[in-house]
Coordinates of C-alpha atoms in Angstrom, one line a residue:
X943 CA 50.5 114.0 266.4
X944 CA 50.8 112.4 270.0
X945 CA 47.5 110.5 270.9
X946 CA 45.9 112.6 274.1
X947 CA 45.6 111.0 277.3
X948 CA 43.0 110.1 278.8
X949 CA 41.9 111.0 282.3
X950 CA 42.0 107.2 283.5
X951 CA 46.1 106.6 281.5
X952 CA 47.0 110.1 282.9
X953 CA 45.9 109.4 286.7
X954 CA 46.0 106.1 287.1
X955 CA 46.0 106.2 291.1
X956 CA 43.1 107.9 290.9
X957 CA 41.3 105.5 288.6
X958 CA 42.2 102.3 290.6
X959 CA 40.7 104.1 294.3
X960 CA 37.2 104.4 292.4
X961 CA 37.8 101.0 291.2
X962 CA 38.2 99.8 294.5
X963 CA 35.3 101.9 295.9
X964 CA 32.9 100.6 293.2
X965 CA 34.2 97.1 293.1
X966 CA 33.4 96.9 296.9
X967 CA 30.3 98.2 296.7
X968 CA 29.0 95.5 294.3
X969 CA 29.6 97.4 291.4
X970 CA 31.6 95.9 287.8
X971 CA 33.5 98.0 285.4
X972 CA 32.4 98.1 281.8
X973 CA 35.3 99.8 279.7
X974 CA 34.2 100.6 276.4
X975 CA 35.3 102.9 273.3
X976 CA 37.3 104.7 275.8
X977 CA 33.9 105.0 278.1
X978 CA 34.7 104.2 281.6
X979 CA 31.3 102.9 283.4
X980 CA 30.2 100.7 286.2
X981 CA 27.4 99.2 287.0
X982 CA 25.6 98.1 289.8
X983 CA 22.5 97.9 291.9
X984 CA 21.4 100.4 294.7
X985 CA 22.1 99.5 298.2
X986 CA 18.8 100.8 299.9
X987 CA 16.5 100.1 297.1
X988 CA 17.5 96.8 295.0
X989 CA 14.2 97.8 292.3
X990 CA 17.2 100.8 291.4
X991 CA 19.9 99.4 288.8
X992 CA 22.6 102.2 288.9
X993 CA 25.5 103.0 286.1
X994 CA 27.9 105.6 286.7
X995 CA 29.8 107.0 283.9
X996 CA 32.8 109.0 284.0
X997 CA 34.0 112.1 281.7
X998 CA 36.6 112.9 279.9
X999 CA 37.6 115.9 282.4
X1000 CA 36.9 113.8 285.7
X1001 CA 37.7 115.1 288.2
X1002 CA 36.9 118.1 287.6
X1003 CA 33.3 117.4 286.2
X1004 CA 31.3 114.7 288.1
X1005 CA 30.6 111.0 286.9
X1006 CA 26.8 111.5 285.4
X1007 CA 24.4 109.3 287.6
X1008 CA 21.9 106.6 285.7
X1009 CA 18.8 104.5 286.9
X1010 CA 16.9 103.2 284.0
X1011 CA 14.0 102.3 285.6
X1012 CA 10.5 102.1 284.5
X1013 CA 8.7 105.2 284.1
X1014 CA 6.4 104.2 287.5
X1015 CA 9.3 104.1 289.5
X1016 CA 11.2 107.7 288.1
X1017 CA 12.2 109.4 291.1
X1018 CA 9.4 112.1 292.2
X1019 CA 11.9 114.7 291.8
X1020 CA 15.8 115.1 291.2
X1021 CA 15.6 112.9 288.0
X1022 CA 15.4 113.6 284.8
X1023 CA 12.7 111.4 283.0
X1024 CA 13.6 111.3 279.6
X1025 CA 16.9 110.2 279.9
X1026 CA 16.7 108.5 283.6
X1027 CA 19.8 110.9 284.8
X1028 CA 19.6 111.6 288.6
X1029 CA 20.6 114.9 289.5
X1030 CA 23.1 114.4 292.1
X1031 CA 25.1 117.6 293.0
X1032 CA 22.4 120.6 291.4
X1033 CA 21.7 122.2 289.1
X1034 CA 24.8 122.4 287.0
X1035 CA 26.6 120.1 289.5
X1036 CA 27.6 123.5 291.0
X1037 CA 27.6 121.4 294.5
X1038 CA 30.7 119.0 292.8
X1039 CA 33.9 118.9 294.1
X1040 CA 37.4 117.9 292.1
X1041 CA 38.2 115.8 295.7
X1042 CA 35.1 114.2 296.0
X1043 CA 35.2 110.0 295.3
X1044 CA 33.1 107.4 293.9
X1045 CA 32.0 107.2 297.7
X1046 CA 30.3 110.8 297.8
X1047 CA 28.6 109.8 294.4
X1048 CA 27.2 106.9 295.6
X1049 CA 26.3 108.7 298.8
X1050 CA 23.9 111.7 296.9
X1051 CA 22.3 108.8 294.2
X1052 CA 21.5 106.7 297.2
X1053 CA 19.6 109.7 299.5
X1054 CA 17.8 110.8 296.5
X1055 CA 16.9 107.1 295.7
X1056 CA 15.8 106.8 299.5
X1057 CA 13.6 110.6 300.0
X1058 CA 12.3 110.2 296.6
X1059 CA 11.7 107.1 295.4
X1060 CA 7.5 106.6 294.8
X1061 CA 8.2 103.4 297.1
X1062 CA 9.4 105.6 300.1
X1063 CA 8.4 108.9 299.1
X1064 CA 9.1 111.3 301.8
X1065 CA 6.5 114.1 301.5
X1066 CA 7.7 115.9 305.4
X1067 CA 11.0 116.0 304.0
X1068 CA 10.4 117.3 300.8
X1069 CA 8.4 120.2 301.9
X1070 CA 11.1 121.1 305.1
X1071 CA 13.9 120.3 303.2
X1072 CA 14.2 119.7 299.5
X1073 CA 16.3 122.2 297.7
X1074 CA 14.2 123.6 294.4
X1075 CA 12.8 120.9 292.0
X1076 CA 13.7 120.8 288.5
X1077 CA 11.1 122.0 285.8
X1078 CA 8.8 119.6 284.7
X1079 CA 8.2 121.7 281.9
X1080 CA 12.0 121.8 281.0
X1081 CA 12.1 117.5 280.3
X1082 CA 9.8 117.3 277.5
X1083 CA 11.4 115.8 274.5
X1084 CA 11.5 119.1 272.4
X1085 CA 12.3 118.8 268.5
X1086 CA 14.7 121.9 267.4
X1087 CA 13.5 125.8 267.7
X1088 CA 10.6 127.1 269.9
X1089 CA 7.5 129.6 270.2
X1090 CA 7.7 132.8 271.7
X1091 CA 5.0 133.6 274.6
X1092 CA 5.8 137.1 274.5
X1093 CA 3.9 140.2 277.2
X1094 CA 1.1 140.2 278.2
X1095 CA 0.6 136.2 277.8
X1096 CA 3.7 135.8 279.3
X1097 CA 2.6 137.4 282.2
X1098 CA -0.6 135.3 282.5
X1099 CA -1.8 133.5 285.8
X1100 CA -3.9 130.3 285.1
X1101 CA -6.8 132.0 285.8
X1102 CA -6.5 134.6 283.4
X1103 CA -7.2 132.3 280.6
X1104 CA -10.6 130.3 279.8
X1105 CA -10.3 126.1 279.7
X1106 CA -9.9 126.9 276.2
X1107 CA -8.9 129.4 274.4
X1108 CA -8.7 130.3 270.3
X1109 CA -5.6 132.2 269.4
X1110 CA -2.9 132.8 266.3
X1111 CA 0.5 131.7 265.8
X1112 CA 3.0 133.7 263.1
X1113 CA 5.7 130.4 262.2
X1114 CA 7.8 130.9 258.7
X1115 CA 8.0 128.3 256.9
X1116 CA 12.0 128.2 256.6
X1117 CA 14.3 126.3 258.4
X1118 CA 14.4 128.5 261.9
X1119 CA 11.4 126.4 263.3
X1120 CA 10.8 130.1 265.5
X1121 CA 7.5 131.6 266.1
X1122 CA 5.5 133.4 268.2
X1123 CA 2.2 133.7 269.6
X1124 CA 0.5 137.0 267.9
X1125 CA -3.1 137.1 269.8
X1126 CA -5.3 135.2 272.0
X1127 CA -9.2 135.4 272.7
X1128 CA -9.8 135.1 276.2
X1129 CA -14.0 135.6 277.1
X1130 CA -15.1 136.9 274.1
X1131 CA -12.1 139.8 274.2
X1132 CA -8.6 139.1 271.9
X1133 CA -6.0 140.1 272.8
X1134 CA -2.5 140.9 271.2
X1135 CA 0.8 140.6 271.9
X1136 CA 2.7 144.2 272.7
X1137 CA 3.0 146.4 270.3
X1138 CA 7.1 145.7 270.4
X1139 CA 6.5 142.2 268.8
X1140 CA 4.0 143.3 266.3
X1141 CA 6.6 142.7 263.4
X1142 CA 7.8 140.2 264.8
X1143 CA 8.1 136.8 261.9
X1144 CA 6.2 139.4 259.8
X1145 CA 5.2 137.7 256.1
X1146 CA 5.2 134.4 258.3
X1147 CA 2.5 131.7 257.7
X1148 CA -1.0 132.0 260.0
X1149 CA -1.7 129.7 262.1
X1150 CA -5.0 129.4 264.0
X1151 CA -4.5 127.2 267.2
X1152 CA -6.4 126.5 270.3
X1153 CA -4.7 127.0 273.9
X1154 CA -6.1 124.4 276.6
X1155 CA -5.5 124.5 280.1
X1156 CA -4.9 121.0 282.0
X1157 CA -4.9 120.1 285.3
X1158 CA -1.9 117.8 284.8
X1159 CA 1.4 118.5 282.7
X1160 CA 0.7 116.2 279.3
X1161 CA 3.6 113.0 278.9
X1162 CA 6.6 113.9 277.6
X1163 CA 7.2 112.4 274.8
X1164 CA 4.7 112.1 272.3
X1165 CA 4.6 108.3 271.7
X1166 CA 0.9 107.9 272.7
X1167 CA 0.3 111.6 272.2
X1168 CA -3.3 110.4 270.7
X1169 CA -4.5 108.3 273.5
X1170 CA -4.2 110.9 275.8
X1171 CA -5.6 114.0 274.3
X1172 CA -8.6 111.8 273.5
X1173 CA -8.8 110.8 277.5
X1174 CA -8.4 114.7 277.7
X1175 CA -11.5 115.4 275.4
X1176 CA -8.9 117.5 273.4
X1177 CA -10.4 117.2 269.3
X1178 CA -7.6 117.5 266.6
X1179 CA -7.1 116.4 263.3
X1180 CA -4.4 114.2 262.6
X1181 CA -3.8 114.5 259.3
X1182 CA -4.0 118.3 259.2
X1183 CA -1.1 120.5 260.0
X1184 CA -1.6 122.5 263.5
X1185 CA -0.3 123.7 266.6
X1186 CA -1.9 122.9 270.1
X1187 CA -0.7 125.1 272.9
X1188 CA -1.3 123.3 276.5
X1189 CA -0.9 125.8 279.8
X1190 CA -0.6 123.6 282.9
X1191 CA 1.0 124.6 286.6
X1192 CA 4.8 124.0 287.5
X1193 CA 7.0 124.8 290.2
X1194 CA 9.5 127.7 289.7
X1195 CA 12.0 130.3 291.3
X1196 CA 11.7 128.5 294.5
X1197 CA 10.0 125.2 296.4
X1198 CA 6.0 126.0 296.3
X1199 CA 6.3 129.0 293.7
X1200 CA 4.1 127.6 291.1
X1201 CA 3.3 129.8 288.0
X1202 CA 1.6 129.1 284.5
X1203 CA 4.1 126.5 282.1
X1204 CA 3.4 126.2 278.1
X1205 CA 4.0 123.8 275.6
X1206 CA 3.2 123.6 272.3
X1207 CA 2.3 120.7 270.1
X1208 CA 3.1 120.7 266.3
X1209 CA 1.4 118.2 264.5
X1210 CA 2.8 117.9 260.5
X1211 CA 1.6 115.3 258.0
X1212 CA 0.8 113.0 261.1
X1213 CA 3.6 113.5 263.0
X1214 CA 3.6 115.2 266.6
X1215 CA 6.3 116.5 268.0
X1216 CA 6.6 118.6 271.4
X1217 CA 8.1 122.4 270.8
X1218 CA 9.7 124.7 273.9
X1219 CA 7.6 127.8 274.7
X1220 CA 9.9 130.7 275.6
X1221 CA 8.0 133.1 278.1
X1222 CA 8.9 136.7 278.5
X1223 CA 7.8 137.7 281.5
X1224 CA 8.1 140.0 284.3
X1225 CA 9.4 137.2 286.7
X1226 CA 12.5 136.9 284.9
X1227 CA 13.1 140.8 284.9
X1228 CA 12.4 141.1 288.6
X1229 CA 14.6 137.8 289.7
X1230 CA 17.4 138.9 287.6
X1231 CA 17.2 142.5 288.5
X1232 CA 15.4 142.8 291.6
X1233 CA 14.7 146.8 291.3
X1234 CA 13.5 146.5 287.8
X1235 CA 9.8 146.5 288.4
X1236 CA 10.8 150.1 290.3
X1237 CA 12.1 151.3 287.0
X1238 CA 9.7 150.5 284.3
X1239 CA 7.8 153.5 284.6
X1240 CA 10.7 156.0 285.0
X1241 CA 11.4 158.5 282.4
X1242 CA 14.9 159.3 280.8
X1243 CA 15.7 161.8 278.7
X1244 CA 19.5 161.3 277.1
X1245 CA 21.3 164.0 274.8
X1246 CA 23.8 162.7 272.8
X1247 CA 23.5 158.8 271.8
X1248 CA 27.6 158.6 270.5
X1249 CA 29.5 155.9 271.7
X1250 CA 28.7 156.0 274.9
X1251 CA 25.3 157.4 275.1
X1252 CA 24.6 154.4 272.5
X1253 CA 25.9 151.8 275.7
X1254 CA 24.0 153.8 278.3
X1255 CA 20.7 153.9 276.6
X1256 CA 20.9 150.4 275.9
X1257 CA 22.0 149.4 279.2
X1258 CA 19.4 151.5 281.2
X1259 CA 16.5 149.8 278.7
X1260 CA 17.9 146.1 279.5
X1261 CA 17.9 147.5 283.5
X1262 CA 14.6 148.2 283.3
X1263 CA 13.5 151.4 282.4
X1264 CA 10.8 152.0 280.5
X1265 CA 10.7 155.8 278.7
X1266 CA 13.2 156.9 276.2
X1267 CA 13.5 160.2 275.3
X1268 CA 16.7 160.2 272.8
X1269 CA 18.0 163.4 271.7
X1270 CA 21.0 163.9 268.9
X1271 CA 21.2 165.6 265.4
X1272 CA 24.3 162.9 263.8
X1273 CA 24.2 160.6 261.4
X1274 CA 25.8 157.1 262.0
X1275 CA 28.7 156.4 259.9
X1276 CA 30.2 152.5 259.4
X1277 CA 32.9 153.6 261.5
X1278 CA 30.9 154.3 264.7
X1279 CA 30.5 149.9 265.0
X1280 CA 34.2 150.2 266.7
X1281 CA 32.2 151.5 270.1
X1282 CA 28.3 151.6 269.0
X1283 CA 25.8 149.5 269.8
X1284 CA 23.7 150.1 266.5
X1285 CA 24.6 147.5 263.3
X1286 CA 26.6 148.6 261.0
X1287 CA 23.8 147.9 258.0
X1288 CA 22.2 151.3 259.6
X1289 CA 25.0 153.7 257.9
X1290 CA 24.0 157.7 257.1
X1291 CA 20.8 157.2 259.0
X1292 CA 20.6 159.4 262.2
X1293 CA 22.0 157.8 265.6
X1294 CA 18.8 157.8 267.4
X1295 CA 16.4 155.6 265.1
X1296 CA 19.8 153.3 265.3
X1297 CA 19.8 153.6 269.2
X1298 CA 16.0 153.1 269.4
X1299 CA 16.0 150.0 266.9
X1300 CA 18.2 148.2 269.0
X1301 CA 16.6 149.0 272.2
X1302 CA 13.2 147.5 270.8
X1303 CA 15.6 144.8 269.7
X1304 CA 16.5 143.9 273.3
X1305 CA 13.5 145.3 275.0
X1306 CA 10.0 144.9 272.3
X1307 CA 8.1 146.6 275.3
X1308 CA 10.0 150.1 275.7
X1309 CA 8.4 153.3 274.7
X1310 CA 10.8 155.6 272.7
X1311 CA 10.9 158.9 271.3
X1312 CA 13.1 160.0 269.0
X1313 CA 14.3 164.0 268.4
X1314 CA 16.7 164.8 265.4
X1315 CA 17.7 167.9 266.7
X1316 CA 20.9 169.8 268.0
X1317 CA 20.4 171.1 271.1
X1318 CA 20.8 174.9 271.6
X1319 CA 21.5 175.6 268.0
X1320 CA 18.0 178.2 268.1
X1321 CA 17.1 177.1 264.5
X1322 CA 14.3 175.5 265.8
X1323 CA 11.7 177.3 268.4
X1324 CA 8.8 174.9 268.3
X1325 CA 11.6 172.1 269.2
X1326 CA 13.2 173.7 271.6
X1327 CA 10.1 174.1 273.7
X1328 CA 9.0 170.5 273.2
X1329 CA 13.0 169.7 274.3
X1330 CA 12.3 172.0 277.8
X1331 CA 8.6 170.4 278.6
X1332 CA 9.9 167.3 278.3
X1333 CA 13.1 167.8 279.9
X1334 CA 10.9 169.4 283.3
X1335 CA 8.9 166.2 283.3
X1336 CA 12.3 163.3 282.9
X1337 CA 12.7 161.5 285.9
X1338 CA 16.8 162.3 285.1
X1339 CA 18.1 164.3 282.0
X1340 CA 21.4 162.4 281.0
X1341 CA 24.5 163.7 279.2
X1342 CA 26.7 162.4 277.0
X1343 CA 27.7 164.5 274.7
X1344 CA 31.2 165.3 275.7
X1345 CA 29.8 169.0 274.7
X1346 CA 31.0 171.8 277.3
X1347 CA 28.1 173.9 275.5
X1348 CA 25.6 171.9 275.9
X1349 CA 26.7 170.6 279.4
X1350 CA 26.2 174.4 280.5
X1351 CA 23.1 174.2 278.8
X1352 CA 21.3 171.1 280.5
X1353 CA 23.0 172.3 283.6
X1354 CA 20.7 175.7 283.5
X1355 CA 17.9 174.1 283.0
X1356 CA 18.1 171.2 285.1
X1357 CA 19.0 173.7 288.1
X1358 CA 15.9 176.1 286.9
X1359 CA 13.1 173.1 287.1
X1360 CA 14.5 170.9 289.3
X1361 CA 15.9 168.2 287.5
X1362 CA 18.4 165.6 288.3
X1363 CA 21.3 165.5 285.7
X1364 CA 23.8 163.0 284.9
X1365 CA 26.9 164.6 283.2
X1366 CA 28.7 161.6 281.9
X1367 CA 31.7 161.9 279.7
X1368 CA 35.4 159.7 278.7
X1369 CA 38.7 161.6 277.4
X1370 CA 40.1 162.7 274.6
X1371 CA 42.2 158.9 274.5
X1372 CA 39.0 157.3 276.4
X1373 CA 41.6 156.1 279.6
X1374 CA 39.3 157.7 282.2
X1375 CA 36.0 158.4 282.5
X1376 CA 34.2 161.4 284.5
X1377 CA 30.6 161.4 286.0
X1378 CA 29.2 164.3 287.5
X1379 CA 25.7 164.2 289.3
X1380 CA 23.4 167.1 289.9
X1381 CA 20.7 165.9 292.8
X1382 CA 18.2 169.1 293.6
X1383 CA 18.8 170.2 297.0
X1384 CA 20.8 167.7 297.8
X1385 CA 24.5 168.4 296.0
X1386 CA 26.2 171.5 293.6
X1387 CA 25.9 171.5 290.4
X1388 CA 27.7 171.1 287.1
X1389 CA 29.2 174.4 287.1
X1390 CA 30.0 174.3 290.7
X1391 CA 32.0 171.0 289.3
X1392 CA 33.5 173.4 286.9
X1393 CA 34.6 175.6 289.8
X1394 CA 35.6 172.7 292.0
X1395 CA 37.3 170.7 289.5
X1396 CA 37.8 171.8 286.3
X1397 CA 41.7 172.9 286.5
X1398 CA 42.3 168.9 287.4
X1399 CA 43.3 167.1 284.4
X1400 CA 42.8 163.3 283.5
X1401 CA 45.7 161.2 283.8
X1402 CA 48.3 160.9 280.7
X1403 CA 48.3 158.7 277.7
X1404 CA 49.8 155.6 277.3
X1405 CA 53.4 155.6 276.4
X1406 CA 54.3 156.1 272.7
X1407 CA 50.3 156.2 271.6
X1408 CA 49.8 159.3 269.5
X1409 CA 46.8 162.0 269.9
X1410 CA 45.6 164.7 267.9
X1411 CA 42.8 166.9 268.2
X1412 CA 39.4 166.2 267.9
X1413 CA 37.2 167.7 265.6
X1414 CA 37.5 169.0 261.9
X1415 CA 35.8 165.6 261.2
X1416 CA 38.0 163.3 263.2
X1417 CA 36.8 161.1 265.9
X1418 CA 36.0 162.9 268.8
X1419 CA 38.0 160.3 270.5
X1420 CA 40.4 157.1 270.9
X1421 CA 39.7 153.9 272.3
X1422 CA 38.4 150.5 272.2
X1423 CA 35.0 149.5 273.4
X1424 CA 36.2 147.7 276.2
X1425 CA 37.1 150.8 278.1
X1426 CA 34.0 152.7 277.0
X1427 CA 31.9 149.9 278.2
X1428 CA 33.5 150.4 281.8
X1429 CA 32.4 153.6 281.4
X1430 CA 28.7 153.5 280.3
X1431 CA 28.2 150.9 283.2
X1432 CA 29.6 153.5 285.7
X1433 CA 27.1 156.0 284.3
X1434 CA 24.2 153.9 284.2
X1435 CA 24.4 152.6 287.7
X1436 CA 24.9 156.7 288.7
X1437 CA 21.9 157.2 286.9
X1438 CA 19.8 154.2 288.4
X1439 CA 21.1 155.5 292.0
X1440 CA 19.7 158.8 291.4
X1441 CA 16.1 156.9 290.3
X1442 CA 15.9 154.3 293.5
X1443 CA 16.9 157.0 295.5
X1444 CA 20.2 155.7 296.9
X1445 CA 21.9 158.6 299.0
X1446 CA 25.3 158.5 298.3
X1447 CA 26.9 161.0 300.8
X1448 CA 30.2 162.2 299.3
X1449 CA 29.6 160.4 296.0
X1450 CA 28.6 163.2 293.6
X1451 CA 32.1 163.2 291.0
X1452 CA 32.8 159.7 290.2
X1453 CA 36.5 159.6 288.6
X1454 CA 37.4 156.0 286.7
X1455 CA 40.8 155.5 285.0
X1456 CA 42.5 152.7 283.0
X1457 CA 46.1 154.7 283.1
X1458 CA 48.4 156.1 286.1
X1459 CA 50.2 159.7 285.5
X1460 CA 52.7 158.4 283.4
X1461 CA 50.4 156.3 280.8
X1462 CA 51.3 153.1 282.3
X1463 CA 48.5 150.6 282.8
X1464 CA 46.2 151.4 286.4
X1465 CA 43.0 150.7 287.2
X1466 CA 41.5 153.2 289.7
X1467 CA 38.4 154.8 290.5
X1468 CA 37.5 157.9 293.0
X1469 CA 34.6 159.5 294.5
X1470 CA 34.8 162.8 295.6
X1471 CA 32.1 165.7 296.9
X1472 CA 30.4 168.4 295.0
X1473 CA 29.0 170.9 297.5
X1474 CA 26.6 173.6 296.6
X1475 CA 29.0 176.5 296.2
X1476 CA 27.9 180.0 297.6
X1477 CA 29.0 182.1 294.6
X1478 CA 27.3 179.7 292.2
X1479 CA 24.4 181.9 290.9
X1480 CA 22.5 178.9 289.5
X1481 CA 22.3 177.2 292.8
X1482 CA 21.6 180.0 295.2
X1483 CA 19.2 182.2 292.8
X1484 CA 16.5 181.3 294.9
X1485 CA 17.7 182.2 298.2

């Protein structure tokens, strides 16, 4: 096998121009095991020894950036204090550039040496002009695994807890070193996590630990661990096994944002050692999805949870939303893990206690109900009427049974209380996708789609792939989950439109396709009208 080349023996040239830059800068090359690395001294600070090393994909990654100074000299920000790395271009170097030279290198260590060194500490620049600070919390020296903060701790503002607070950790004793936190007494009151995490770890060990709240983050590594939780006043017992859970202030989101950081401290047959605590928290929902916080109390109600009623329930949950009302008599069958989102371990139990397990997998905090029940089939009067009263009070009554019957159906009533509708549905070969909306008083309905569009037909096949009918205990259709998943993210973000209120003029038939007329690969998509139409007797029976 022929040796690989490395960067430096493949691009020699431009191995020798950082040479030269380096070399004239003061700094020496120190070639070893295949490492290429110089070092040197800082030119605006000489108390800053530098070292530069370079990857194995330079130029396309940037050289990493070294001082190893003493801890009282660790840059103020924009260095990383374990392992003395300064962070040069951003986070993830995303501000590297494959033509950029030793000189621009040298040029971002030596600013960040000069604005933030504690010997010329700029504090005017830093609070006009310093781009967002690393984590404090993120450069502890965690051992393997990590504790779950889950809602409503996760949610806590420093002043929501006491100075210090007596609480319960749920940790197995088996090689995932994963927990969570399970309660917490703040004033007298305890509290528990959310009832979505209340199996989480379940059979795990007990742990009683004590959450303190510090004025100062507490050092990052745990070599004198002792010395300062006794200058803290903080009792523990060293030879007994325990976790101590510290809540301090750290920047985040953006310069000056500050909200509550954890860390825990596992202490085991005398040995401490820092563990990551993993918030869930609202923050994250609402940077990540900005109009999730407007969703979490909406209310969905979603017949037929197949395939792609599976991917659109899911999807909506992980958006935001926070009431499930899941409707559909099947039973889940090991083929169904082709295209559904439920495991395949759940086989011949119904679709929806599939579909609402793994929503509580992704989202612990989302209120579901589940109906086994096919709709319209008038065997069961007492379910029917619970299926109407809560269909009249659903923010949006989704479709997605591919079911003509019980489009008409959900149409009616929709049109009768004022409903909106989503009527979301893929072809017989799963190469297009349809999506019809039905906004009150705003755009026709489902039959006036019918009327509209019903003698268009989806676009053809691909060449040479064979179809047969569905039914008689076939699939209903073909197709790989790639293509359905295009199709149960155009249907979600239809139905999320309809629930922030986005006026779509024009935008009421949403058309998607994967194929052209003649099967041949085509990616297109259409928006088209539905008007109100005057012979439709749903729409105009109250005028």
């Amino acid at each position: 096998m022929d040796k690989i080349k490395l960067w430096y023996e493949e691009m020699p040239e431009i191995f020798e121009n950082e040479k030269k830059i380096l070399e004239s800068r003061g700094f020496s090359l120190n070639k070893n095991n295949n490492t290429i690395e110089f070092v040197g001294i800082s030119s605006v600070l000489k108390e800053y020894p530098l070292r530069i090393i370079y990857p194995d994909g330079y130029p396309s990654f940037p050289p990493t950036v070294f001082s190893d100074v003493q801890d009282d000299l660790v840059l103020i920000r924009h260095q990383t204090k374990l392992n003395k790395v300064l962070c040069c271009f951003g986070f993830s170097s995303e501000r590297w550039r494959a033509d950029f030279t030793a000189r621009e290198v040298l040029q971002e260590a030596e600013e960040l040496i000069t604005h933030f060194s504690p010997l010329t500490y700029d504090k005017d620049f830093v609070l006009n002009s310093d781009i967002v600070p690393e984590p404090r919390v993120n450069q502890y020296d965690y051992t393997s695994g990590g504790l779950l903060i889950p809602t409503p701790f996760g949610d806590f503002s420093f002043n929501d807890l006491d100075v210090i607070n007596e609480g319960t950790i749920r940790y197995p004793n088996n090689k995932t070193k994963r927990g969570i936190v399970s309660s917490i007494k703040v004033s007298g009151s305890i509290l528990v996590a959310d009832k979505g995490y209340e199996h989480w770890f379940g059979g795990s060990t007990i742990y009683k630990t004590y959450i303190f709240k510090v004025d100062s983050p507490p050092p990052l590594t745990t070599t004198k661990i002792s010395e300062w939780l006794k200058e803290k006043n903080i009792p523990y017992n060293h030879k007994k096994n325990q976790f101590l859970i510290f809540v301090f202030k750290d920047e985040w989101g953006h310069k000056g944002n500050m909200r509550m950081a954890w860390v825990a401290l596992k202490i085991t047959q005398g040995q401490a050692q820092w563990i990551r605590c993993y918030l869930v928290s609202s923050d994250d929902i609402n940077i990540r999805t900005p109009y999730g916080s407007k969703l979490s109390d909406k209310r969905v109600m979603v017949v037929g949870v197949g395939s792609l009623g599976s991917i659109v329930s899911t999807t909506l949950a992980q958006e935001g939303i926070g009431k499930f009302h899941l409707f559909d008599f099947d039973i889940y069958e090991p083929a169904n893990t082709i295209r559904h989102q439920v495991r395949q371990s759940l086989f011949a139990l119904p679709k929806v206690d599939g579909v609402a397990e793994r929503i509580l997998e992704m989202t612990p905090k989302a209120d579901i109900s589940i109906y086994r029940m096919a709709i319209g089939s008038g065997k069961d009067q007492k379910g029917y009427q619970k299926f109407i009263d809560i269909l009249k009070n659903s923010d949006v009554v989704i479709d997605t049974t591919g079911e003509h019957s019980v489009s008409h159906l959900l149409n009616r009533l929709c049109v009768q209380y004022k409903v909106p509708l989503v009527v979301g549905s893929v072809t017989n070969g799963a190469w297009s996708c349809e999506i019809v909306k039905y906004i009150p008083n705003y755009s026709g309905c489902w039959g006036c789609w019918n009327q509209n569009f019903g003698h268009m037909y989806p676009p053809s096949s691909p060449k040479g792939q064979i179809q047969f009918a569905p039914g008689c205990d076939q699939p209903t259709f073909t197709g790989g989950i790639s293509s359905i998943n295009i199709a149960g993210g155009l249907v979600s973000q239809a139905i999320i439109d309809i629930l922030l209120n986005v006026e779509l003029d024009d935008k009421q038939y949403i058309v998607w396709s994967e194929r052209d007329k003649e099967g041949n690969r085509l990616y297109s998509i259409d928006y088209k009208t539905n008007p109100v139409l005057k012979d439709c007797v749903l729409c105009n029976e109250d005028k």
